[in-house]
Amino acid sequence: EYPYDISLPNSLKKKSKMTASVTRADALATADSYIVCEWTGSSSNRTDGQETINGIEVMTPSNNNDKGYGSAGWWIIGSNTKVPYKWGGFTSLVTYESGVTSGKKAGDMITGSEVSWGDNYVIGVDCSGYVSRCWGQTSKYGTSTIHNISSELGSWNDMKPADAANKAGHIRLNVERNSDGRFLMAEAAGSGWACRYAIFSTSALSSYSPIRYDNIIDSPTIPTPELVSTDLSGSGFEINWNCSDPSSTGGHNIYRFAEGGSWENYRTTNSSTLTYSGTNSDGVACFYKVKSKAISGTDESIVTDAYGVQYDSHNSEKFLIVDGFDRITGDFNSLYHEFAMDFGMALRKYKYSFETCSNDAVIAGDVNLSNYDAVFWNLGDESTVDETFSSTEQTKAKTYLQQGGKLFVSGSEVGWDLDYKGGSSDKDFYNNFLKADYYADSTNDHTVYGESGTVFDGLSFGFDGIWFVKWPDVITTNGGSEVALRYNSSQVAGIQYSGTVSGGSSACKVVYMGFPFGTIYEEQ
């Protein structure tokens, strides 16, 4: 927060007459754009610990700067996501991206540095700079001056999307209220040193006041859809999604990404339709995501995850990609992701047909694992709160393996959740069906090496693309499995197994690795 704000009594606070209007959807879109901003960090963007720049102390939240700040260092030299925190910062996205390219320092963890620099040396945003940008401001309002352009609400029950929770020293933008009464909010925070999403109960907000930007355009909230599956139908395909209130939308926009292309606005459906059928070219992988449209105007909801499908007449086998990654407040901090594309793009060149579904579709029985020759299950950094494998998912995965299925699992918290924190049934599934033992919560090595004679023979690759994986599980073999990947000579990153499992009638195959497949940053 800007250090020179002066707290005034309400009677002396004056409203600004010249502030921009903004729709709630645009404010939320701006908030999201800072969280999903992708940029490439270099050595010129970081400090070596704490450095003096133009007479002021600066320390960037880069992964070589963990010097008394716990897990503060999160961004790496290479691909990163989210804009870092900077005390007093008010950097626009355009300026941030150009600043990274020109070698300016990315973020600052010293909460007392000179802020009159603007964007001359260090780029990023603090909490009020972030909310000021979301509300369309061309100058920064601090937490003690934000009242010049906002009004306090009567209660937390009056909070709408793009309203804010404010106190002296910190401010958060409301995204939505969950069914359990807690608030999903976006903030630029010193805890994590970046723009992020986080969830708060009203008791956790007891020192805050709910406020509303005076020039917010109070358009109806547009419900965000949720993808269920992309299915093959003969040589064609079908996209299925859910929407909490289709009648409050003006339809849905479907976006498509095809090999060799880019995302394009592909189709629009009417408000009552939650499915779309179409045809792809034989042997071409295509990926889809959906946004709800406003009843009037051009505003759209937040986008869904991206799911893919490919029909290939050269091969009768069919694979399934399961998106089990629901966590939005972990190290990968976003409301949506495209990690199913990583699996699909990797499978496409082998001429296999594949479909994609959410783990909820498996739980509900809408998708039957036994219909697939292999299943690729993505868990990202899903952990104990959201569950990696629920009891229902465990039962379905067990049955699939008992019938001779082939299962590939990746995720950085699977062992932590199931074997370290789990109950007896969780441990049984992890030890006797995933064929692994949990060994440690993390490793310092983020390059892995394939074990000779295994499916990863001859490979070495890093896995810190997209986000910095803080807690990759270290695992060991169990029940006849063998080491397939190592972090180093003493720490196992992945296992493979071929044989029957308890209660099985046919030999199955399992490959499981303790980090997210989607963070491998070398495409080949």
C-alpha positions as a printed NumPy array, in Angstrom:
array([[  0.   ,   0.   ,   0.   ],
       [  1.153,   3.527,  -0.803],
       [  2.997,   4.76 ,   2.322],
       [  1.959,   8.429,   2.217],
       [ -1.845,   8.112,   2.406],
       [ -3.325,  10.415,   5.038],
       [ -6.439,   9.163,   6.815],
       [ -9.141,  11.833,   6.939],
       [-12.471,  11.885,   8.767],
       [-15.405,  11.036,   6.489],
       [-16.707,  14.626,   6.746],
       [-13.607,  15.893,   4.963],
       [-13.448,  13.245,   2.259],
       [-14.524,  14.61 ,  -1.135],
       [-15.771,  12.664,  -4.115],
       [-13.957,  12.924,  -7.416],
       [-16.216,  14.094, -10.247],
       [-13.971,  12.866, -13.061],
       [-13.684,   9.092, -12.803],
       [-14.242,   6.542, -15.547],
       [-17.27 ,   4.288, -15.696],
       [-16.678,   0.552, -15.927],
       [-18.924,  -2.496, -16.133],
       [-18.62 ,  -5.21 , -13.531],
       [-17.614,  -7.669, -16.252],
       [-14.799,  -5.387, -17.473],
       [-13.527,  -4.851, -13.919],
       [-13.392,  -8.615, -13.334],
       [-11.735,  -9.139, -16.732],
       [ -9.013,  -6.647, -15.806],
       [ -8.484,  -8.356, -12.451],
       [ -8.167, -11.713, -14.184],
       [ -5.779, -10.387, -16.84 ],
       [ -3.203,  -9.508, -14.155],
       [ -3.475, -12.991, -12.642],
       [ -3.134, -14.897, -15.928],
       [ -0.575, -12.537, -17.492],
       [  2.168, -14.66 , -19.073],
       [  5.679, -13.235, -19.257],
       [  9.244, -14.423, -19.601],
       [ 11.607, -13.483, -16.794],
       [ 15.331, -12.924, -17.323],
       [ 18.277, -12.292, -15.032],
       [ 17.968,  -8.552, -15.731],
       [ 14.451,  -8.561, -14.2  ],
       [ 15.557,  -9.863, -10.815],
       [ 17.791,  -8.732,  -7.995],
       [ 20.347, -10.905,  -6.244],
       [ 18.742, -10.768,  -2.858],
       [ 18.376,  -7.174,  -1.679],
       [ 20.012,  -4.601,  -3.939],
       [ 20.321,  -0.819,  -3.939],
       [ 18.912,   0.858,  -7.05 ],
       [ 19.207,   4.625,  -7.295],
       [ 19.69 ,   4.772,  -3.52 ],
       [ 16.629,   2.625,  -2.69 ],
       [ 16.567,  -1.003,  -1.469],
       [ 14.766,  -3.43 ,  -3.812],
       [ 14.252,  -7.202,  -3.676],
       [ 12.306,  -8.964,  -6.41 ],
       [ 10.136, -12.041,  -5.568],
       [ 12.229, -14.263,  -7.849],
       [ 13.207, -17.776,  -6.887],
       [ 16.831, -16.879,  -6.035],
       [ 15.698, -14.429,  -3.369],
       [ 14.429, -16.732,  -0.635],
       [ 16.492, -14.999,   2.039],
       [ 14.42 , -14.841,   5.178],
       [ 11.111, -14.442,   3.33 ],
       [  9.887, -18.046,   3.509],
       [  8.479, -19.129,   0.14 ],
       [  8.558, -15.584,  -1.219],
       [ 10.598, -16.321,  -4.322],
       [  8.159, -17.593,  -6.917],
       [  9.072, -16.377, -10.382],
       [ 11.81 , -18.014, -12.411],
       [ 14.044, -17.203, -15.343],
       [ 11.744, -18.455, -18.069],
       [  7.966, -18.628, -18.44 ],
       [  5.86 , -17.147, -15.61 ],
       [  2.219, -16.343, -14.931],
       [  0.784, -13.413, -12.879],
       [  2.005,  -9.873, -12.231],
       [  4.19 ,  -9.534,  -9.118],
       [  3.551,  -7.258,  -6.161],
       [  5.355,  -3.924,  -5.962],
       [  4.922,  -1.554,  -3.033],
       [  3.212,   1.573,  -4.39 ],
       [  2.894,  -0.005,  -7.846],
       [  0.344,   1.063, -10.45 ],
       [  1.763,  -0.548, -13.583],
       [ -0.549,  -1.187, -16.538],
       [ -0.28 ,  -4.54 , -18.326],
       [  1.108,  -2.895, -21.459],
       [  3.778,  -1.137, -19.412],
       [  4.507,  -4.315, -17.464],
       [  5.101,  -6.37 , -20.599],
       [  7.331,  -3.72 , -22.19 ],
       [  9.136,  -3.209, -18.883],
       [  9.988,  -6.9  , -18.63 ],
       [ 11.399,  -6.813, -22.158],
       [ 13.506,  -3.735, -21.4  ],
       [ 15.   ,  -5.317, -18.257],
       [ 13.202,  -3.504, -15.45 ],
       [ 12.941,  -5.26 , -12.085],
       [  9.78 ,  -7.379, -11.74 ],
       [  8.184,  -6.749,  -8.353],
       [  9.532,  -5.597,  -5.002],
       [  9.193,  -7.219,  -1.575],
       [ 10.674,  -4.273,   0.348],
       [  7.554,  -2.545,   1.701],
       [  9.049,   0.831,   2.286],
       [ 10.835,   1.618,  -0.944],
       [ 10.5  ,   4.952,  -2.722],
       [  7.302,   4.851,  -4.768],
       [  7.661,   8.139,  -6.64 ],
       [  9.738,   6.224,  -9.186],
       [  6.606,   5.181, -11.056],
       [  7.659,   2.502, -13.529],
       [ 11.186,   3.806, -14.113],
       [ 13.071,   0.99 , -12.357],
       [ 10.622,  -1.521, -10.875],
       [  7.279,  -2.717, -12.316],
       [  4.262,  -4.32 , -10.647],
       [  1.204,  -3.368,  -8.612],
       [  0.215,  -3.181,  -4.963],
       [ -3.28 ,  -3.831,  -3.616],
       [ -4.804,  -0.402,  -4.235],
       [ -2.96 ,   0.066,  -7.527],
       [ -4.511,  -3.209,  -8.664],
       [ -8.066,  -2.261,  -7.679],
       [ -7.597,   1.227,  -9.155],
       [ -6.694,  -0.411, -12.486],
       [ -9.675,  -2.777, -12.238],
       [-11.957,   0.222, -11.725],
       [-10.556,   1.929, -14.814],
       [ -8.593,   4.676, -13.067],
       [ -5.755,   6.594, -14.709],
       [ -4.266,   7.569, -11.352],
       [ -3.763,   5.497,  -8.219],
       [ -6.057,   5.719,  -5.194],
       [ -4.761,   4.34 ,  -1.896],
       [ -6.827,   2.55 ,   0.714],
       [ -7.307,   5.816,   2.6  ],
       [ -8.292,   7.795,  -0.513],
       [-10.339,   5.134,  -2.325],
       [-13.396,   6.646,  -0.587],
       [-13.063,   9.567,  -3.003],
       [-14.441,   7.324,  -5.748],
       [-16.461,   4.767,  -3.769],
       [-19.189,   4.423,  -1.143],
       [-19.519,   2.066,   1.804],
       [-22.221,  -0.611,   1.576],
       [-24.685,  -1.443,   4.299],
       [-23.562,  -5.047,   4.791],
       [-21.628,  -7.907,   3.23 ],
       [-24.923,  -9.186,   1.827],
       [-24.954,  -6.145,  -0.468],
       [-21.654,  -7.109,  -2.076],
       [-21.746,  -7.741,  -5.827],
       [-18.995,  -8.806,  -8.235],
       [-16.395,  -6.007,  -8.699],
       [-17.232,  -4.406,  -5.332],
       [-14.369,  -4.401,  -2.834],
       [-13.374,  -5.094,   0.769],
       [-11.25 ,  -2.235,   2.109],
       [ -9.359,  -1.325,   5.267],
       [ -6.452,   0.981,   6.023],
       [ -3.512,  -0.798,   4.417],
       [ -5.228,  -3.37 ,   2.174],
       [ -8.044,  -3.788,  -0.369],
       [ -9.497,  -6.795,  -2.199],
       [-11.811,  -6.987,  -5.224],
       [-14.843,  -9.258,  -4.88 ],
       [-15.315, -11.843,  -7.649],
       [-18.293, -13.819,  -6.356],
       [-19.845, -15.217,  -3.21 ],
       [-19.695, -18.988,  -2.941],
       [-22.621, -21.151,  -1.921],
       [-21.044, -21.599,   1.531],
       [-21.153, -17.825,   2.113],
       [-17.441, -17.201,   1.635],
       [-16.102, -14.68 ,  -0.862],
       [-13.808, -15.421,  -3.775],
       [-11.656, -12.295,  -4.165],
       [ -8.818, -11.006,  -6.32 ],
       [ -5.944,  -9.097,  -4.74 ],
       [ -2.334,  -8.031,  -5.082],
       [ -0.923,  -9.4  ,  -1.854],
       [  2.296,  -9.405,   0.115],
       [  1.435, -12.993,   1.065],
       [  2.613, -14.615,  -2.142],
       [  3.937, -11.328,  -3.583],
       [  1.686, -11.417,  -6.636],
       [ -1.796, -10.86 ,  -7.991],
       [ -3.927, -13.83 ,  -7.029],
       [ -7.336, -15.25 ,  -6.199],
       [ -8.124, -16.178,  -2.6  ],
       [-11.195, -17.198,  -0.586],
       [-12.283, -15.438,   2.632],
       [-15.048, -15.923,   5.172],
       [-16.901, -12.895,   6.539],
       [-15.109, -13.397,   9.857],
       [-11.764, -13.142,   8.04 ],
       [-13.016,  -9.813,   6.635],
       [-14.175,  -8.433,   9.989],
       [-11.659,  -5.577,   9.916],
       [-12.671,  -4.593,   6.357],
       [-15.581,  -2.525,   5.024],
       [-17.566,  -3.466,   1.906],
       [-17.391,  -0.663,  -0.672],
       [-18.664,  -0.004,  -4.215],
       [-17.075,   2.06 ,  -6.96 ],
       [-19.338,   5.048,  -7.607],
       [-19.185,   4.79 , -11.397],
       [-19.69 ,   1.046, -11.694],
       [-22.189,   0.109, -14.406],
       [-24.533,  -2.187, -12.546],
       [-25.129,  -4.643, -15.373],
       [-26.528,  -8.096, -14.552],
       [-23.976, -10.695, -13.482],
       [-23.17 , -13.106, -16.303],
       [-22.927, -16.694, -15.011],
       [-19.71 , -18.486, -15.926],
       [-20.312, -21.834, -17.666],
       [-18.461, -25.021, -16.754],
       [-17.259, -27.493, -19.37 ],
       [-18.389, -31.071, -18.838],
       [-16.925, -32.896, -21.829],
       [-15.845, -32.853, -25.435],
       [-17.026, -36.155, -26.927],
       [-16.636, -37.951, -30.215],
       [-19.815, -38.79 , -32.126],
       [-18.732, -40.95 , -35.033],
       [-16.322, -38.716, -36.915],
       [-17.98 , -35.642, -35.402],
       [-17.876, -34.211, -31.899],
       [-20.087, -32.728, -29.196],
       [-19.286, -30.076, -26.577],
       [-21.276, -30.194, -23.326],
       [-21.281, -27.584, -20.589],
       [-23.299, -26.486, -17.565],
       [-24.545, -23.011, -16.68 ],
       [-26.089, -22.08 , -13.331],
       [-28.717, -19.82 , -14.932],
       [-28.911, -20.045, -18.753],
       [-31.978, -17.778, -18.802],
       [-29.841, -14.873, -17.543],
       [-27.496, -15.112, -20.536],
       [-27.894, -13.98 , -24.123],
       [-26.287, -17.184, -25.373],
       [-22.839, -18.701, -25.301],
       [-19.767, -18.018, -27.409],
       [-17.638, -21.037, -28.284],
       [-13.951, -20.458, -28.951],
       [-11.774, -22.926, -30.859],
       [ -8.067, -23.602, -31.186],
       [ -6.931, -25.871, -34.018],
       [ -3.433, -27.098, -34.821],
       [ -1.315, -24.419, -36.427],
       [ -3.797, -21.681, -35.567],
       [ -4.884, -19.542, -32.643],
       [ -8.015, -19.077, -30.54 ],
       [-10.966, -17.851, -32.609],
       [-14.619, -17.072, -31.941],
       [-16.051, -20.207, -33.51 ],
       [-19.796, -20.368, -32.856],
       [-22.598, -18.734, -30.859],
       [-25.509, -20.697, -29.387],
       [-28.828, -19.465, -27.995],
       [-29.432, -19.039, -24.271],
       [-31.186, -22.377, -23.699],
       [-28.527, -24.518, -25.387],
       [-25.796, -26.142, -23.282],
       [-24.389, -28.371, -26.021],
       [-23.001, -28.016, -29.513],
       [-22.371, -30.624, -32.213],
       [-19.925, -30.217, -35.071],
       [-17.329, -31.885, -37.278],
       [-13.544, -31.67 , -37.195],
       [-11.176, -32.734, -39.946],
       [ -9.923, -36.311, -39.643],
       [ -6.729, -36.441, -37.587],
       [ -6.827, -32.806, -36.455],
       [ -6.873, -31.981, -32.725],
       [ -9.191, -29.108, -31.817],
       [ -9.747, -27.498, -28.418],
       [-12.742, -25.533, -27.173],
       [-13.729, -23.157, -24.395],
       [-16.983, -21.317, -23.715],
       [-18.127, -17.924, -22.424],
       [-21.651, -16.82 , -21.531],
       [-22.881, -13.685, -23.294],
       [-24.753, -10.796, -21.696],
       [-28.431, -10.525, -22.629],
       [-27.627,  -7.165, -24.204],
       [-24.309,  -5.603, -25.135],
       [-21.016,  -7.341, -25.77 ],
       [-19.941,  -8.312, -22.24 ],
       [-18.963, -11.928, -21.66 ],
       [-18.441, -14.091, -18.6  ],
       [-15.116, -15.48 , -17.46 ],
       [-14.026, -18.272, -19.787],
       [-14.165, -22.01 , -19.03 ],
       [-11.243, -24.401, -19.009],
       [-10.164, -25.632, -22.459],
       [-11.069, -29.205, -23.492],
       [-10.059, -31.017, -26.672],
       [-11.13 , -33.758, -29.03 ],
       [ -9.594, -35.586, -31.974],
       [-10.979, -38.245, -34.283],
       [ -8.368, -40.205, -36.213],
       [ -9.43 , -42.927, -38.64 ],
       [ -5.94 , -44.453, -38.627],
       [ -6.356, -45.991, -35.175],
       [ -9.281, -47.739, -33.499],
       [ -8.032, -47.039, -29.974],
       [ -9.476, -44.119, -28.031],
       [ -8.034, -42.206, -25.077],
       [ -9.64 , -40.061, -22.374],
       [ -8.169, -36.943, -20.743],
       [ -9.716, -36.321, -17.308],
       [ -9.494, -32.78 , -15.918],
       [ -9.427, -33.257, -12.151],
       [ -7.783, -29.908, -11.433],
       [-10.33 , -27.68 ,  -9.649],
       [ -8.063, -25.807,  -7.243],
       [ -7.898, -22.049,  -7.9  ],
       [ -6.027, -20.757,  -4.838],
       [ -2.855, -22.827,  -4.963],
       [  0.452, -22.117,  -6.665],
       [ -1.335, -22.039, -10.014],
       [ -3.816, -19.309,  -9.156],
       [ -6.468, -18.932, -11.839],
       [-10.193, -19.496, -12.364],
       [ -9.552, -21.5  , -15.542],
       [ -6.752, -23.357, -17.289],
       [ -5.742, -25.059, -20.531],
       [ -3.824, -28.049, -19.154],
       [ -5.971, -30.603, -21.001],
       [ -4.467, -29.089, -24.151],
       [ -0.991, -30.175, -23.035],
       [ -2.132, -33.798, -22.986],
       [ -4.085, -33.458, -26.235],
       [ -1.268, -31.75 , -28.124],
       [  1.142, -34.438, -26.911],
       [ -1.189, -37.25 , -28.047],
       [ -2.215, -35.791, -31.408],
       [  0.916, -36.733, -33.357],
       [  0.525, -40.42 , -32.455],
       [ -2.751, -40.606, -34.401],
       [ -4.964, -41.533, -31.473],
       [ -8.545, -40.405, -31.072],
       [ -9.18 , -38.728, -27.727],
       [-11.904, -37.02 , -25.715],
       [-11.808, -34.802, -22.622],
       [-14.067, -34.597, -19.575],
       [-14.173, -33.122, -16.085],
       [-13.696, -35.381, -13.084],
       [-17.276, -34.449, -12.119],
       [-18.489, -36.175, -15.288],
       [-16.7  , -39.342, -14.147],
       [-18.182, -39.044, -10.649],
       [-21.69 , -38.557, -12.048],
       [-21.347, -41.612, -14.296],
       [-21.739, -39.573, -17.477],
       [-18.341, -40.857, -18.639],
       [-17.378, -44.524, -18.251],
       [-13.637, -45.142, -17.962],
       [-13.987, -48.684, -19.326],
       [-14.807, -47.241, -22.765],
       [-11.202, -46.058, -23.167],
       [ -7.925, -47.805, -23.932],
       [ -5.995, -45.345, -21.765],
       [ -6.904, -42.573, -19.32 ],
       [ -4.748, -39.499, -18.61 ],
       [ -5.718, -37.896, -15.29 ],
       [ -4.555, -34.322, -14.646],
       [ -4.465, -33.071, -11.036],
       [ -2.154, -30.025, -11.188],
       [ -1.534, -28.975,  -7.588],
       [ -4.915, -30.249,  -6.345],
       [ -4.537, -31.074,  -2.662],
       [ -6.422, -31.907,   0.526],
       [ -9.103, -29.179,   0.348],
       [-10.369, -30.024,  -3.134],
       [ -9.341, -33.707,  -2.988],
       [ -7.149, -35.371,  -5.578],
       [ -9.207, -38.585,  -5.822],
       [-12.517, -38.675,  -3.96 ],
       [-13.841, -42.014,  -2.728],
       [-16.097, -42.264,  -5.797],
       [-13.219, -41.492,  -8.153],
       [-11.067, -44.069,  -6.376],
       [-13.742, -46.732,  -6.823],
       [-14.081, -46.007, -10.546],
       [-10.307, -45.914, -11.089],
       [ -9.897, -49.186,  -9.159],
       [-12.522, -50.919, -11.316],
       [-10.849, -49.612, -14.46 ],
       [ -7.448, -50.967, -13.409],
       [ -8.928, -54.282, -12.261],
       [-10.301, -54.675, -15.793],
       [ -6.87 , -54.119, -17.342],
       [ -7.012, -50.376, -17.955],
       [ -4.035, -48.096, -18.548],
       [ -3.871, -45.059, -16.238],
       [ -1.494, -42.08 , -16.334],
       [ -1.675, -39.745, -13.299],
       [  0.223, -36.52 , -12.677],
       [  0.006, -34.011,  -9.832],
       [  2.218, -32.43 ,  -7.193],
       [  0.028, -33.153,  -4.147],
       [ -1.412, -36.631,  -4.8  ],
       [  0.9  , -38.399,  -2.353],
       [  0.547, -35.648,   0.232],
       [ -3.254, -35.842,   0.05 ],
       [ -3.795, -39.585,  -0.177],
       [ -0.86 , -41.214,   1.61 ],
       [  0.313, -38.581,   4.106],
       [ -3.003, -36.94 ,   5.016],
       [ -5.471, -39.586,   3.847],
       [ -7.45 , -42.267,   5.634],
       [ -7.069, -46.013,   5.266],
       [ -9.012, -46.212,   1.982],
       [ -6.96 , -43.331,   0.523],
       [ -3.735, -45.066,   1.493],
       [ -4.945, -48.365,   0.017],
       [ -5.719, -46.701,  -3.308],
       [ -2.405, -44.863,  -3.397],
       [ -0.224, -47.801,  -2.304],
       [ -1.977, -50.708,  -4.027],
       [ -3.492, -49.158,  -7.164],
       [ -1.235, -46.192,  -7.973],
       [  1.557, -48.449,  -6.707],
       [  3.459, -45.749,  -4.841],
       [  4.553, -44.691,  -1.36 ],
       [  4.753, -41.052,  -0.297],
       [  8.269, -40.093,   0.793],
       [  8.572, -36.275,   1.105],
       [  6.604, -33.106,   0.445],
       [  9.081, -31.426,  -1.869],
       [ 12.384, -31.529,  -3.679],
       [ 14.829, -28.802,  -4.573],
       [ 15.39 , -30.325,  -8.022],
       [ 13.001, -29.299, -10.777],
       [ 14.673, -31.189, -13.603],
       [ 13.885, -34.892, -13.901],
       [ 15.682, -37.779, -15.567],
       [ 14.233, -40.908, -17.154],
       [ 15.347, -44.225, -15.742],
       [ 17.011, -46.61 , -18.191],
       [ 14.67 , -49.255, -19.596],
       [ 11.466, -47.411, -18.664],
       [  8.95 , -45.366, -20.636],
       [ 11.079, -42.261, -19.935],
       [ 14.372, -43.871, -20.978],
       [ 16.817, -41.253, -22.278],
       [ 14.712, -38.203, -21.399],
       [ 15.531, -35.235, -19.177],
       [ 13.313, -32.171, -18.838],
       [ 12.31 , -29.336, -16.515],
       [  8.837, -28.714, -15.126],
       [  8.594, -25.077, -14.028],
       [  6.816, -23.693, -17.048],
       [  3.472, -21.891, -16.476],
       [  4.012, -21.785, -12.701],
       [  6.695, -22.526, -10.127],
       [  5.83 , -25.886,  -8.532],
       [  6.669, -25.374,  -4.858],
       [  5.748, -28.807,  -3.535],
       [  6.423, -31.622,  -6.05 ],
       [  5.918, -34.933,  -4.253],
       [  8.9  , -37.19 ,  -3.708],
       [  7.652, -40.773,  -3.941],
       [  8.922, -44.361,  -3.851],
       [  7.872, -47.62 ,  -5.451],
       [  5.4  , -50.071,  -3.936],
       [  3.887, -53.467,  -4.731],
       [  5.955, -54.322,  -7.783],
       [  6.27 , -50.9  ,  -9.414],
       [  9.606, -49.589, -10.669],
       [ 11.305, -46.208, -10.747],
       [ 10.614, -44.385, -14.026],
       [ 11.763, -40.828, -13.239],
       [ 14.205, -39.324, -10.747],
       [ 14.725, -35.805,  -9.463],
       [ 18.236, -36.879,  -8.487],
       [ 20.044, -40.05 ,  -7.523],
       [ 18.202, -40.384,  -4.203],
       [ 14.734, -38.938,  -4.945],
       [ 12.064, -40.562,  -7.127],
       [  9.799, -38.401,  -9.285],
       [  7.754, -41.051, -11.079],
       [  6.931, -44.754, -11.15 ],
       [  5.517, -47.256, -13.625],
       [  3.745, -50.575, -13.09 ],
       [  2.564, -53.432, -15.261],
       [  0.579, -56.34 , -13.823],
       [ -2.626, -57.093, -11.966],
       [ -3.942, -55.156,  -8.992],
       [ -5.947, -56.421,  -6.027],
       [ -9.18 , -57.958,  -7.32 ],
       [ -7.997, -57.611, -10.898],
       [ -8.813, -60.035, -13.703],
       [ -6.428, -58.594, -16.322],
       [ -3.005, -56.975, -16.297],
       [ -3.145, -53.179, -16.143],
       [ -0.567, -50.423, -16.573],
       [  0.074, -47.379, -14.389],
       [  2.377, -44.394, -14.889],
       [  2.346, -41.828, -12.074],
       [  4.554, -38.798, -11.544],
       [  4.725, -36.453,  -8.572],
       [  4.555, -33.173, -10.485],
       [  2.049, -31.715, -12.988],
       [  2.484, -32.814, -16.595],
       [  1.302, -29.368, -17.739],
       [  4.341, -27.648, -16.224],
       [  6.833, -29.415, -18.511],
       [  8.109, -26.496, -20.562],
       [  9.974, -28.259, -23.358],
       [  7.386, -29.273, -25.975],
       [  9.424, -32.068, -27.527]])
